[in-house]
Amino acid sequence: MSEGYAVELSDVWFSYGDLKVLRGLSLKVDLGDRVAIMGRSGSGKTTLLKIIAGILKPERGYVRVLGYNMHDSSVDLIKGMIAYIPQNIGLVEGGSALYNVLLARAPSSSLRFMVGLWSKRDIEEALEALRMVGLESKAMTRVDRLSGGEKQRVAVARAIFQNARLILADEPVSNLDYETADDVLAKLTSLADRGVTVIAVLHDYDLAFKYFRRVYVLKDGVLRELA
């Protein structure tokens, strides 16, 4: 285990068939840091996030998250500390905003997930997470009736409620207008003030440099940091 790093990747390679996506990629991200990953469509940004999240396994190299090897048997100890927000956000459209936030703790409370029983403390903390993103008044609103920006904020609230130490967000503000995107990123990156590490795939350079301490471009399978 290396002290002080939320994420460590060294000489990571990954291919889809004959297509080499990542070529000896290395990266170190400090605890509580804010990192943006830019790059063209198909450059491997989503693949990189999935490797960090432990969803995909690299062909070569090692991946350590919060000090653990992501493909070691002990990785289950930290899975609950990682919040992965995919491009489609992954919300249950027919459920309320509150219900979707509560699902963040479903893996550790499967019975409550199945029967819909949640403790008073769970509900209070989920409402507090929604309040932090400005959506407490929409707690009982079905997410399919929320705007795109509101759905993104529900996803952020879910990560807050999960008590994640690492948030991996794949295009969290795609298809949002600039003002809404600015608001969502402000709330997402503010979690770094609480020691949460945030790594996000973005396409807007202005927003990347406004809210993230380090900005990288993924090209030809390797990362290059932008000044």
PDB file of N, CA, C and O in Angstrom, residues 13-88:
ATOM      1  N   TRP A  13      -2.249  -1.574 -19.667  1.00  0.00           N
ATOM      2  CA  TRP A  13      -2.577  -1.849 -21.070  1.00  0.00           C
ATOM      3  C   TRP A  13      -3.964  -2.472 -21.138  1.00  0.00           C
ATOM      4  O   TRP A  13      -4.338  -3.267 -20.282  1.00  0.00           O
ATOM      5  N   PHE A  14      -4.719  -2.087 -22.196  1.00  0.00           N
ATOM      6  CA  PHE A  14      -6.042  -2.674 -22.392  1.00  0.00           C
ATOM      7  C   PHE A  14      -6.401  -2.605 -23.867  1.00  0.00           C
ATOM      8  O   PHE A  14      -6.154  -1.597 -24.541  1.00  0.00           O
ATOM      9  N   SER A  15      -7.001  -3.688 -24.363  1.00  0.00           N
ATOM     10  CA  SER A  15      -7.403  -3.759 -25.775  1.00  0.00           C
ATOM     11  C   SER A  15      -8.800  -4.330 -25.897  1.00  0.00           C
ATOM     12  O   SER A  15      -9.252  -5.115 -25.050  1.00  0.00           O
ATOM     13  N   TYR A  16      -9.474  -3.935 -26.963  1.00  0.00           N
ATOM     14  CA  TYR A  16     -10.711  -4.577 -27.391  1.00  0.00           C
ATOM     15  C   TYR A  16     -10.369  -5.314 -28.676  1.00  0.00           C
ATOM     16  O   TYR A  16     -10.277  -4.713 -29.742  1.00  0.00           O
ATOM     17  N   GLY A  17     -10.123  -6.602 -28.573  1.00  0.00           N
ATOM     18  CA  GLY A  17      -9.673  -7.346 -29.745  1.00  0.00           C
ATOM     19  C   GLY A  17      -8.306  -6.847 -30.184  1.00  0.00           C
ATOM     20  O   GLY A  17      -7.360  -6.785 -29.392  1.00  0.00           O
ATOM     21  N   ASP A  18      -8.210  -6.446 -31.448  1.00  0.00           N
ATOM     22  CA  ASP A  18      -6.946  -5.937 -31.978  1.00  0.00           C
ATOM     23  C   ASP A  18      -6.770  -4.439 -31.724  1.00  0.00           C
ATOM     24  O   ASP A  18      -5.712  -3.881 -32.030  1.00  0.00           O
ATOM     25  N   LEU A  19      -7.799  -3.800 -31.190  1.00  0.00           N
ATOM     26  CA  LEU A  19      -7.728  -2.360 -30.949  1.00  0.00           C
ATOM     27  C   LEU A  19      -7.118  -2.081 -29.579  1.00  0.00           C
ATOM     28  O   LEU A  19      -7.725  -2.368 -28.547  1.00  0.00           O
ATOM     29  N   LYS A  20      -5.915  -1.527 -29.577  1.00  0.00           N
ATOM     30  CA  LYS A  20      -5.251  -1.184 -28.329  1.00  0.00           C
ATOM     31  C   LYS A  20      -5.760   0.187 -27.868  1.00  0.00           C
ATOM     32  O   LYS A  20      -5.568   1.185 -28.549  1.00  0.00           O
ATOM     33  N   VAL A  21      -6.399   0.207 -26.705  1.00  0.00           N
ATOM     34  CA  VAL A  21      -7.011   1.433 -26.200  1.00  0.00           C
ATOM     35  C   VAL A  21      -6.087   2.149 -25.224  1.00  0.00           C
ATOM     36  O   VAL A  21      -5.886   3.362 -25.316  1.00  0.00           O
ATOM     37  N   LEU A  22      -5.534   1.419 -24.272  1.00  0.00           N
ATOM     38  CA  LEU A  22      -4.593   1.990 -23.309  1.00  0.00           C
ATOM     39  C   LEU A  22      -3.235   1.335 -23.523  1.00  0.00           C
ATOM     40  O   LEU A  22      -3.135   0.107 -23.608  1.00  0.00           O
ATOM     41  N   ARG A  23      -2.188   2.174 -23.579  1.00  0.00           N
ATOM     42  CA  ARG A  23      -0.850   1.677 -23.911  1.00  0.00           C
ATOM     43  C   ARG A  23       0.161   2.100 -22.849  1.00  0.00           C
ATOM     44  O   ARG A  23       0.749   3.173 -22.941  1.00  0.00           O
ATOM     45  N   GLY A  24       0.307   1.295 -21.836  1.00  0.00           N
ATOM     46  CA  GLY A  24       1.283   1.598 -20.793  1.00  0.00           C
ATOM     47  C   GLY A  24       0.952   2.837 -19.993  1.00  0.00           C
ATOM     48  O   GLY A  24       1.837   3.588 -19.588  1.00  0.00           O
ATOM     49  N   LEU A  25      -0.330   3.053 -19.733  1.00  0.00           N
ATOM     50  CA  LEU A  25      -0.791   4.263 -19.055  1.00  0.00           C
ATOM     51  C   LEU A  25      -0.446   4.222 -17.568  1.00  0.00           C
ATOM     52  O   LEU A  25      -0.605   3.202 -16.901  1.00  0.00           O
ATOM     53  N   SER A  26       0.033   5.354 -17.045  1.00  0.00           N
ATOM     54  CA  SER A  26       0.330   5.492 -15.623  1.00  0.00           C
ATOM     55  C   SER A  26      -0.304   6.774 -15.087  1.00  0.00           C
ATOM     56  O   SER A  26      -0.392   7.774 -15.807  1.00  0.00           O
ATOM     57  N   LEU A  27      -0.738   6.729 -13.837  1.00  0.00           N
ATOM     58  CA  LEU A  27      -1.398   7.890 -13.237  1.00  0.00           C
ATOM     59  C   LEU A  27      -1.364   7.751 -11.725  1.00  0.00           C
ATOM     60  O   LEU A  27      -1.553   6.661 -11.189  1.00  0.00           O
ATOM     61  N   LYS A  28      -1.123   8.853 -11.033  1.00  0.00           N
ATOM     62  CA  LYS A  28      -1.238   8.904  -9.577  1.00  0.00           C
ATOM     63  C   LYS A  28      -2.138  10.076  -9.213  1.00  0.00           C
ATOM     64  O   LYS A  28      -1.940  11.191  -9.684  1.00  0.00           O
ATOM     65  N   VAL A  29      -3.129   9.796  -8.382  1.00  0.00           N
ATOM     66  CA  VAL A  29      -4.089  10.815  -7.954  1.00  0.00           C
ATOM     67  C   VAL A  29      -4.073  10.887  -6.435  1.00  0.00           C
ATOM     68  O   VAL A  29      -4.291   9.881  -5.755  1.00  0.00           O
ATOM     69  N   ASP A  30      -3.831  12.071  -5.911  1.00  0.00           N
ATOM     70  CA  ASP A  30      -3.776  12.261  -4.462  1.00  0.00           C
ATOM     71  C   ASP A  30      -5.164  12.139  -3.834  1.00  0.00           C
ATOM     72  O   ASP A  30      -6.191  12.380  -4.487  1.00  0.00           O
ATOM     73  N   LEU A  31      -5.191  11.771  -2.570  1.00  0.00           N
ATOM     74  CA  LEU A  31      -6.443  11.761  -1.825  1.00  0.00           C
ATOM     75  C   LEU A  31      -7.035  13.170  -1.787  1.00  0.00           C
ATOM     76  O   LEU A  31      -6.327  14.142  -1.543  1.00  0.00           O
ATOM     77  N   GLY A  32      -8.316  13.287  -2.062  1.00  0.00           N
ATOM     78  CA  GLY A  32      -8.985  14.582  -2.044  1.00  0.00           C
ATOM     79  C   GLY A  32      -8.713  15.442  -3.254  1.00  0.00           C
ATOM     80  O   GLY A  32      -9.077  16.628  -3.271  1.00  0.00           O
ATOM     81  N   ASP A  33      -8.098  14.873  -4.288  1.00  0.00           N
ATOM     82  CA  ASP A  33      -7.785  15.650  -5.489  1.00  0.00           C
ATOM     83  C   ASP A  33      -8.987  15.696  -6.424  1.00  0.00           C
ATOM     84  O   ASP A  33      -9.947  14.926  -6.293  1.00  0.00           O
ATOM     85  N   ARG A  34      -8.937  16.621  -7.382  1.00  0.00           N
ATOM     86  CA  ARG A  34      -9.968  16.758  -8.407  1.00  0.00           C
ATOM     87  C   ARG A  34      -9.280  16.661  -9.771  1.00  0.00           C
ATOM     88  O   ARG A  34      -8.477  17.519 -10.133  1.00  0.00           O
ATOM     89  N   VAL A  35      -9.609  15.605 -10.531  1.00  0.00           N
ATOM     90  CA  VAL A  35      -8.921  15.320 -11.787  1.00  0.00           C
ATOM     91  C   VAL A  35      -9.941  15.185 -12.915  1.00  0.00           C
ATOM     92  O   VAL A  35     -10.940  14.463 -12.777  1.00  0.00           O
ATOM     93  N   ALA A  36      -9.692  15.881 -14.020  1.00  0.00           N
ATOM     94  CA  ALA A  36     -10.553  15.785 -15.205  1.00  0.00           C
ATOM     95  C   ALA A  36      -9.795  15.051 -16.304  1.00  0.00           C
ATOM     96  O   ALA A  36      -8.596  15.278 -16.503  1.00  0.00           O
ATOM     97  N   ILE A  37     -10.511  14.172 -17.005  1.00  0.00           N
ATOM     98  CA  ILE A  37      -9.953  13.437 -18.137  1.00  0.00           C
ATOM     99  C   ILE A  37     -10.678  13.890 -19.394  1.00  0.00           C
ATOM    100  O   ILE A  37     -11.897  13.770 -19.495  1.00  0.00           O
ATOM    101  N   MET A  38      -9.916  14.415 -20.349  1.00  0.00           N
ATOM    102  CA  MET A  38     -10.475  14.863 -21.625  1.00  0.00           C
ATOM    103  C   MET A  38     -10.016  13.912 -22.732  1.00  0.00           C
ATOM    104  O   MET A  38      -9.149  13.064 -22.518  1.00  0.00           O
ATOM    105  N   GLY A  39     -10.577  14.089 -23.915  1.00  0.00           N
ATOM    106  CA  GLY A  39     -10.159  13.266 -25.047  1.00  0.00           C
ATOM    107  C   GLY A  39     -11.285  13.055 -26.032  1.00  0.00           C
ATOM    108  O   GLY A  39     -12.465  13.233 -25.706  1.00  0.00           O
ATOM    109  N   ARG A  40     -10.904  12.669 -27.232  1.00  0.00           N
ATOM    110  CA  ARG A  40     -11.902  12.426 -28.272  1.00  0.00           C
ATOM    111  C   ARG A  40     -12.760  11.218 -27.941  1.00  0.00           C
ATOM    112  O   ARG A  40     -12.376  10.358 -27.157  1.00  0.00           O
ATOM    113  N   SER A  41     -13.916  11.146 -28.581  1.00  0.00           N
ATOM    114  CA  SER A  41     -14.787   9.985 -28.438  1.00  0.00           C
ATOM    115  C   SER A  41     -14.034   8.745 -28.908  1.00  0.00           C
ATOM    116  O   SER A  41     -13.399   8.751 -29.958  1.00  0.00           O
ATOM    117  N   GLY A  42     -14.100   7.692 -28.103  1.00  0.00           N
ATOM    118  CA  GLY A  42     -13.424   6.460 -28.468  1.00  0.00           C
ATOM    119  C   GLY A  42     -11.967   6.393 -28.049  1.00  0.00           C
ATOM    120  O   GLY A  42     -11.278   5.413 -28.355  1.00  0.00           O
ATOM    121  N   SER A  43     -11.494   7.410 -27.334  1.00  0.00           N
ATOM    122  CA  SER A  43     -10.082   7.437 -26.941  1.00  0.00           C
ATOM    123  C   SER A  43      -9.782   6.548 -25.739  1.00  0.00           C
ATOM    124  O   SER A  43      -8.612   6.317 -25.417  1.00  0.00           O
ATOM    125  N   GLY A  44     -10.818   6.058 -25.067  1.00  0.00           N
ATOM    126  CA  GLY A  44     -10.597   5.150 -23.944  1.00  0.00           C
ATOM    127  C   GLY A  44     -10.916   5.730 -22.578  1.00  0.00           C
ATOM    128  O   GLY A  44     -10.588   5.127 -21.547  1.00  0.00           O
ATOM    129  N   LYS A  45     -11.569   6.879 -22.538  1.00  0.00           N
ATOM    130  CA  LYS A  45     -11.843   7.539 -21.252  1.00  0.00           C
ATOM    131  C   LYS A  45     -12.756   6.688 -20.363  1.00  0.00           C
ATOM    132  O   LYS A  45     -12.484   6.504 -19.171  1.00  0.00           O
ATOM    133  N   THR A  46     -13.848   6.188 -20.933  1.00  0.00           N
ATOM    134  CA  THR A  46     -14.765   5.351 -20.170  1.00  0.00           C
ATOM    135  C   THR A  46     -14.072   4.066 -19.744  1.00  0.00           C
ATOM    136  O   THR A  46     -14.255   3.591 -18.607  1.00  0.00           O
ATOM    137  N   THR A  47     -13.280   3.501 -20.627  1.00  0.00           N
ATOM    138  CA  THR A  47     -12.519   2.291 -20.300  1.00  0.00           C
ATOM    139  C   THR A  47     -11.616   2.542 -19.100  1.00  0.00           C
ATOM    140  O   THR A  47     -11.530   1.716 -18.179  1.00  0.00           O
ATOM    141  N   LEU A  48     -10.960   3.684 -19.085  1.00  0.00           N
ATOM    142  CA  LEU A  48     -10.068   4.028 -17.982  1.00  0.00           C
ATOM    143  C   LEU A  48     -10.834   4.097 -16.662  1.00  0.00           C
ATOM    144  O   LEU A  48     -10.393   3.545 -15.644  1.00  0.00           O
ATOM    145  N   LEU A  49     -11.994   4.755 -16.652  1.00  0.00           N
ATOM    146  CA  LEU A  49     -12.790   4.834 -15.427  1.00  0.00           C
ATOM    147  C   LEU A  49     -13.231   3.445 -14.959  1.00  0.00           C
ATOM    148  O   LEU A  49     -13.213   3.141 -13.761  1.00  0.00           O
ATOM    149  N   LYS A  50     -13.625   2.610 -15.897  1.00  0.00           N
ATOM    150  CA  LYS A  50     -14.080   1.270 -15.538  1.00  0.00           C
ATOM    151  C   LYS A  50     -12.944   0.424 -14.976  1.00  0.00           C
ATOM    152  O   LYS A  50     -13.162  -0.418 -14.096  1.00  0.00           O
ATOM    153  N   ILE A  51     -11.735   0.645 -15.455  1.00  0.00           N
ATOM    154  CA  ILE A  51     -10.579  -0.070 -14.906  1.00  0.00           C
ATOM    155  C   ILE A  51     -10.315   0.393 -13.480  1.00  0.00           C
ATOM    156  O   ILE A  51     -10.051  -0.406 -12.582  1.00  0.00           O
ATOM    157  N   ILE A  52     -10.392   1.698 -13.249  1.00  0.00           N
ATOM    158  CA  ILE A  52     -10.186   2.222 -11.893  1.00  0.00           C
ATOM    159  C   ILE A  52     -11.272   1.684 -10.952  1.00  0.00           C
ATOM    160  O   ILE A  52     -11.004   1.348  -9.798  1.00  0.00           O
ATOM    161  N   ALA A  53     -12.496   1.585 -11.463  1.00  0.00           N
ATOM    162  CA  ALA A  53     -13.625   1.109 -10.649  1.00  0.00           C
ATOM    163  C   ALA A  53     -13.584  -0.397 -10.415  1.00  0.00           C
ATOM    164  O   ALA A  53     -14.340  -0.918  -9.590  1.00  0.00           O
ATOM    165  N   GLY A  54     -12.712  -1.101 -11.146  1.00  0.00           N
ATOM    166  CA  GLY A  54     -12.640  -2.547 -11.008  1.00  0.00           C
ATOM    167  C   GLY A  54     -13.643  -3.295 -11.865  1.00  0.00           C
ATOM    168  O   GLY A  54     -13.797  -4.513 -11.739  1.00  0.00           O
ATOM    169  N   ILE A  55     -14.318  -2.588 -12.769  1.00  0.00           N
ATOM    170  CA  ILE A  55     -15.291  -3.216 -13.669  1.00  0.00           C
ATOM    171  C   ILE A  55     -14.580  -3.966 -14.785  1.00  0.00           C
ATOM    172  O   ILE A  55     -15.006  -5.040 -15.212  1.00  0.00           O
ATOM    173  N   LEU A  56     -13.480  -3.402 -15.274  1.00  0.00           N
ATOM    174  CA  LEU A  56     -12.645  -4.042 -16.286  1.00  0.00           C
ATOM    175  C   LEU A  56     -11.279  -4.348 -15.693  1.00  0.00           C
ATOM    176  O   LEU A  56     -10.800  -3.627 -14.810  1.00  0.00           O
ATOM    177  N   LYS A  57     -10.646  -5.374 -16.201  1.00  0.00           N
ATOM    178  CA  LYS A  57      -9.321  -5.777 -15.737  1.00  0.00           C
ATOM    179  C   LYS A  57      -8.294  -5.509 -16.837  1.00  0.00           C
ATOM    180  O   LYS A  57      -8.493  -5.924 -17.981  1.00  0.00           O
ATOM    181  N   PRO A  58      -7.205  -4.818 -16.524  1.00  0.00           N
ATOM    182  CA  PRO A  58      -6.197  -4.541 -17.550  1.00  0.00           C
ATOM    183  C   PRO A  58      -5.457  -5.810 -17.959  1.00  0.00           C
ATOM    184  O   PRO A  58      -5.379  -6.775 -17.190  1.00  0.00           O
ATOM    185  N   GLU A  59      -4.910  -5.795 -19.169  1.00  0.00           N
ATOM    186  CA  GLU A  59      -4.124  -6.929 -19.642  1.00  0.00           C
ATOM    187  C   GLU A  59      -2.778  -6.991 -18.918  1.00  0.00           C
ATOM    188  O   GLU A  59      -2.264  -8.075 -18.621  1.00  0.00           O
ATOM    189  N   ARG A  60      -2.229  -5.807 -18.678  1.00  0.00           N
ATOM    190  CA  ARG A  60      -0.956  -5.696 -17.982  1.00  0.00           C
ATOM    191  C   ARG A  60      -0.985  -4.488 -17.064  1.00  0.00           C
ATOM    192  O   ARG A  60      -1.820  -3.608 -17.225  1.00  0.00           O
ATOM    193  N   GLY A  61      -0.030  -4.447 -16.138  1.00  0.00           N
ATOM    194  CA  GLY A  61       0.056  -3.322 -15.223  1.00  0.00           C
ATOM    195  C   GLY A  61      -0.758  -3.551 -13.966  1.00  0.00           C
ATOM    196  O   GLY A  61      -1.459  -4.553 -13.837  1.00  0.00           O
ATOM    197  N   TYR A  62      -0.648  -2.619 -13.025  1.00  0.00           N
ATOM    198  CA  TYR A  62      -1.427  -2.762 -11.795  1.00  0.00           C
ATOM    199  C   TYR A  62      -2.272  -1.520 -11.546  1.00  0.00           C
ATOM    200  O   TYR A  62      -1.950  -0.421 -11.985  1.00  0.00           O
ATOM    201  N   VAL A  63      -3.341  -1.742 -10.819  1.00  0.00           N
ATOM    202  CA  VAL A  63      -4.281  -0.683 -10.457  1.00  0.00           C
ATOM    203  C   VAL A  63      -4.519  -0.768  -8.956  1.00  0.00           C
ATOM    204  O   VAL A  63      -4.976  -1.797  -8.455  1.00  0.00           O
ATOM    205  N   ARG A  64      -4.205   0.304  -8.241  1.00  0.00           N
ATOM    206  CA  ARG A  64      -4.462   0.357  -6.814  1.00  0.00           C
ATOM    207  C   ARG A  64      -5.381   1.537  -6.524  1.00  0.00           C
ATOM    208  O   ARG A  64      -5.147   2.636  -7.005  1.00  0.00           O
ATOM    209  N   VAL A  65      -6.396   1.264  -5.738  1.00  0.00           N
ATOM    210  CA  VAL A  65      -7.362   2.295  -5.357  1.00  0.00           C
ATOM    211  C   VAL A  65      -7.480   2.294  -3.842  1.00  0.00           C
ATOM    212  O   VAL A  65      -7.702   1.239  -3.228  1.00  0.00           O
ATOM    213  N   LEU A  66      -7.280   3.468  -3.255  1.00  0.00           N
ATOM    214  CA  LEU A  66      -7.328   3.613  -1.807  1.00  0.00           C
ATOM    215  C   LEU A  66      -6.394   2.605  -1.134  1.00  0.00           C
ATOM    216  O   LEU A  66      -6.672   2.092  -0.042  1.00  0.00           O
ATOM    217  N   GLY A  67      -5.284   2.319  -1.829  1.00  0.00           N
ATOM    218  CA  GLY A  67      -4.259   1.451  -1.281  1.00  0.00           C
ATOM    219  C   GLY A  67      -4.438  -0.029  -1.561  1.00  0.00           C
ATOM    220  O   GLY A  67      -3.582  -0.834  -1.208  1.00  0.00           O
ATOM    221  N   TYR A  68      -5.545  -0.413  -2.215  1.00  0.00           N
ATOM    222  CA  TYR A  68      -5.813  -1.820  -2.479  1.00  0.00           C
ATOM    223  C   TYR A  68      -5.642  -2.150  -3.955  1.00  0.00           C
ATOM    224  O   TYR A  68      -6.035  -1.371  -4.832  1.00  0.00           O
ATOM    225  N   ASN A  69      -5.100  -3.324  -4.236  1.00  0.00           N
ATOM    226  CA  ASN A  69      -5.038  -3.840  -5.602  1.00  0.00           C
ATOM    227  C   ASN A  69      -6.465  -4.155  -6.048  1.00  0.00           C
ATOM    228  O   ASN A  69      -7.168  -4.940  -5.401  1.00  0.00           O
ATOM    229  N   MET A  70      -6.906  -3.550  -7.145  1.00  0.00           N
ATOM    230  CA  MET A  70      -8.300  -3.690  -7.559  1.00  0.00           C
ATOM    231  C   MET A  70      -8.660  -5.087  -8.035  1.00  0.00           C
ATOM    232  O   MET A  70      -9.831  -5.396  -8.265  1.00  0.00           O
ATOM    233  N   HIS A  71      -7.677  -5.941  -8.216  1.00  0.00           N
ATOM    234  CA  HIS A  71      -7.989  -7.302  -8.661  1.00  0.00           C
ATOM    235  C   HIS A  71      -7.468  -8.331  -7.672  1.00  0.00           C
ATOM    236  O   HIS A  71      -7.152  -9.457  -8.023  1.00  0.00           O
ATOM    237  N   ASP A  72      -7.415  -7.902  -6.419  1.00  0.00           N
ATOM    238  CA  ASP A  72      -7.059  -8.772  -5.308  1.00  0.00           C
ATOM    239  C   ASP A  72      -8.345  -9.187  -4.605  1.00  0.00           C
ATOM    240  O   ASP A  72      -9.367  -8.502  -4.692  1.00  0.00           O
ATOM    241  N   SER A  73      -8.295 -10.297  -3.899  1.00  0.00           N
ATOM    242  CA  SER A  73      -9.499 -10.790  -3.216  1.00  0.00           C
ATOM    243  C   SER A  73      -9.998  -9.834  -2.137  1.00  0.00           C
ATOM    244  O   SER A  73     -11.158  -9.878  -1.737  1.00  0.00           O
ATOM    245  N   SER A  74      -9.114  -8.955  -1.663  1.00  0.00           N
ATOM    246  CA  SER A  74      -9.499  -8.032  -0.592  1.00  0.00           C
ATOM    247  C   SER A  74     -10.209  -6.785  -1.106  1.00  0.00           C
ATOM    248  O   SER A  74     -10.607  -5.931  -0.316  1.00  0.00           O
ATOM    249  N   VAL A  75     -10.400  -6.667  -2.425  1.00  0.00           N
ATOM    250  CA  VAL A  75     -10.965  -5.449  -2.988  1.00  0.00           C
ATOM    251  C   VAL A  75     -12.398  -5.209  -2.519  1.00  0.00           C
ATOM    252  O   VAL A  75     -12.881  -4.077  -2.510  1.00  0.00           O
ATOM    253  N   ASP A  76     -13.107  -6.263  -2.113  1.00  0.00           N
ATOM    254  CA  ASP A  76     -14.481  -6.096  -1.633  1.00  0.00           C
ATOM    255  C   ASP A  76     -14.546  -5.158  -0.429  1.00  0.00           C
ATOM    256  O   ASP A  76     -15.589  -4.565  -0.151  1.00  0.00           O
ATOM    257  N   LEU A  77     -13.426  -4.992   0.258  1.00  0.00           N
ATOM    258  CA  LEU A  77     -13.384  -4.120   1.417  1.00  0.00           C
ATOM    259  C   LEU A  77     -13.609  -2.656   1.065  1.00  0.00           C
ATOM    260  O   LEU A  77     -14.041  -1.866   1.906  1.00  0.00           O
ATOM    261  N   ILE A  78     -13.304  -2.278  -0.176  1.00  0.00           N
ATOM    262  CA  ILE A  78     -13.412  -0.868  -0.555  1.00  0.00           C
ATOM    263  C   ILE A  78     -14.453  -0.594  -1.619  1.00  0.00           C
ATOM    264  O   ILE A  78     -14.665   0.554  -1.981  1.00  0.00           O
ATOM    265  N   LYS A  79     -15.132  -1.624  -2.128  1.00  0.00           N
ATOM    266  CA  LYS A  79     -16.095  -1.392  -3.211  1.00  0.00           C
ATOM    267  C   LYS A  79     -17.152  -0.376  -2.816  1.00  0.00           C
ATOM    268  O   LYS A  79     -17.600   0.423  -3.634  1.00  0.00           O
ATOM    269  N   GLY A  80     -17.562  -0.384  -1.549  1.00  0.00           N
ATOM    270  CA  GLY A  80     -18.565   0.568  -1.095  1.00  0.00           C
ATOM    271  C   GLY A  80     -18.037   1.980  -0.977  1.00  0.00           C
ATOM    272  O   GLY A  80     -18.812   2.923  -0.822  1.00  0.00           O
ATOM    273  N   MET A  81     -16.714   2.135  -1.058  1.00  0.00           N
ATOM    274  CA  MET A  81     -16.100   3.457  -0.975  1.00  0.00           C
ATOM    275  C   MET A  81     -15.951   4.117  -2.343  1.00  0.00           C
ATOM    276  O   MET A  81     -15.497   5.252  -2.435  1.00  0.00           O
ATOM    277  N   ILE A  82     -16.316   3.384  -3.392  1.00  0.00           N
ATOM    278  CA  ILE A  82     -16.179   3.897  -4.757  1.00  0.00           C
ATOM    279  C   ILE A  82     -17.564   4.116  -5.356  1.00  0.00           C
ATOM    280  O   ILE A  82     -18.381   3.201  -5.406  1.00  0.00           O
ATOM    281  N   ALA A  83     -17.829   5.333  -5.802  1.00  0.00           N
ATOM    282  CA  ALA A  83     -19.092   5.651  -6.473  1.00  0.00           C
ATOM    283  C   ALA A  83     -18.801   5.863  -7.953  1.00  0.00           C
ATOM    284  O   ALA A  83     -18.025   6.747  -8.319  1.00  0.00           O
ATOM    285  N   TYR A  84     -19.396   5.031  -8.790  1.00  0.00           N
ATOM    286  CA  TYR A  84     -19.218   5.147 -10.236  1.00  0.00           C
ATOM    287  C   TYR A  84     -20.505   5.687 -10.843  1.00  0.00           C
ATOM    288  O   TYR A  84     -21.561   5.069 -10.716  1.00  0.00           O
ATOM    289  N   ILE A  85     -20.419   6.843 -11.474  1.00  0.00           N
ATOM    290  CA  ILE A  85     -21.580   7.464 -12.120  1.00  0.00           C
ATOM    291  C   ILE A  85     -21.413   7.299 -13.616  1.00  0.00           C
ATOM    292  O   ILE A  85     -20.612   8.005 -14.250  1.00  0.00           O
ATOM    293  N   PRO A  86     -22.120   6.347 -14.242  1.00  0.00           N
ATOM    294  CA  PRO A  86     -21.974   6.126 -15.686  1.00  0.00           C
ATOM    295  C   PRO A  86     -22.624   7.228 -16.502  1.00  0.00           C
ATOM    296  O   PRO A  86     -23.332   8.085 -15.963  1.00  0.00           O
ATOM    297  N   GLN A  87     -22.387   7.187 -17.808  1.00  0.00           N
ATOM    298  CA  GLN A  87     -22.939   8.218 -18.684  1.00  0.00           C
ATOM    299  C   GLN A  87     -24.458   8.266 -18.629  1.00  0.00           C
ATOM    300  O   GLN A  87     -25.059   9.329 -18.719  1.00  0.00           O
ATOM    301  N   ASN A  88     -25.086   7.116 -18.472  1.00  0.00           N
ATOM    302  CA  ASN A  88     -26.561   7.097 -18.419  1.00  0.00           C
ATOM    303  C   ASN A  88     -27.085   7.334 -17.006  1.00  0.00           C
ATOM    304  O   ASN A  88     -28.271   7.176 -16.746  1.00  0.00           O
TER     305      ASN A  88
END
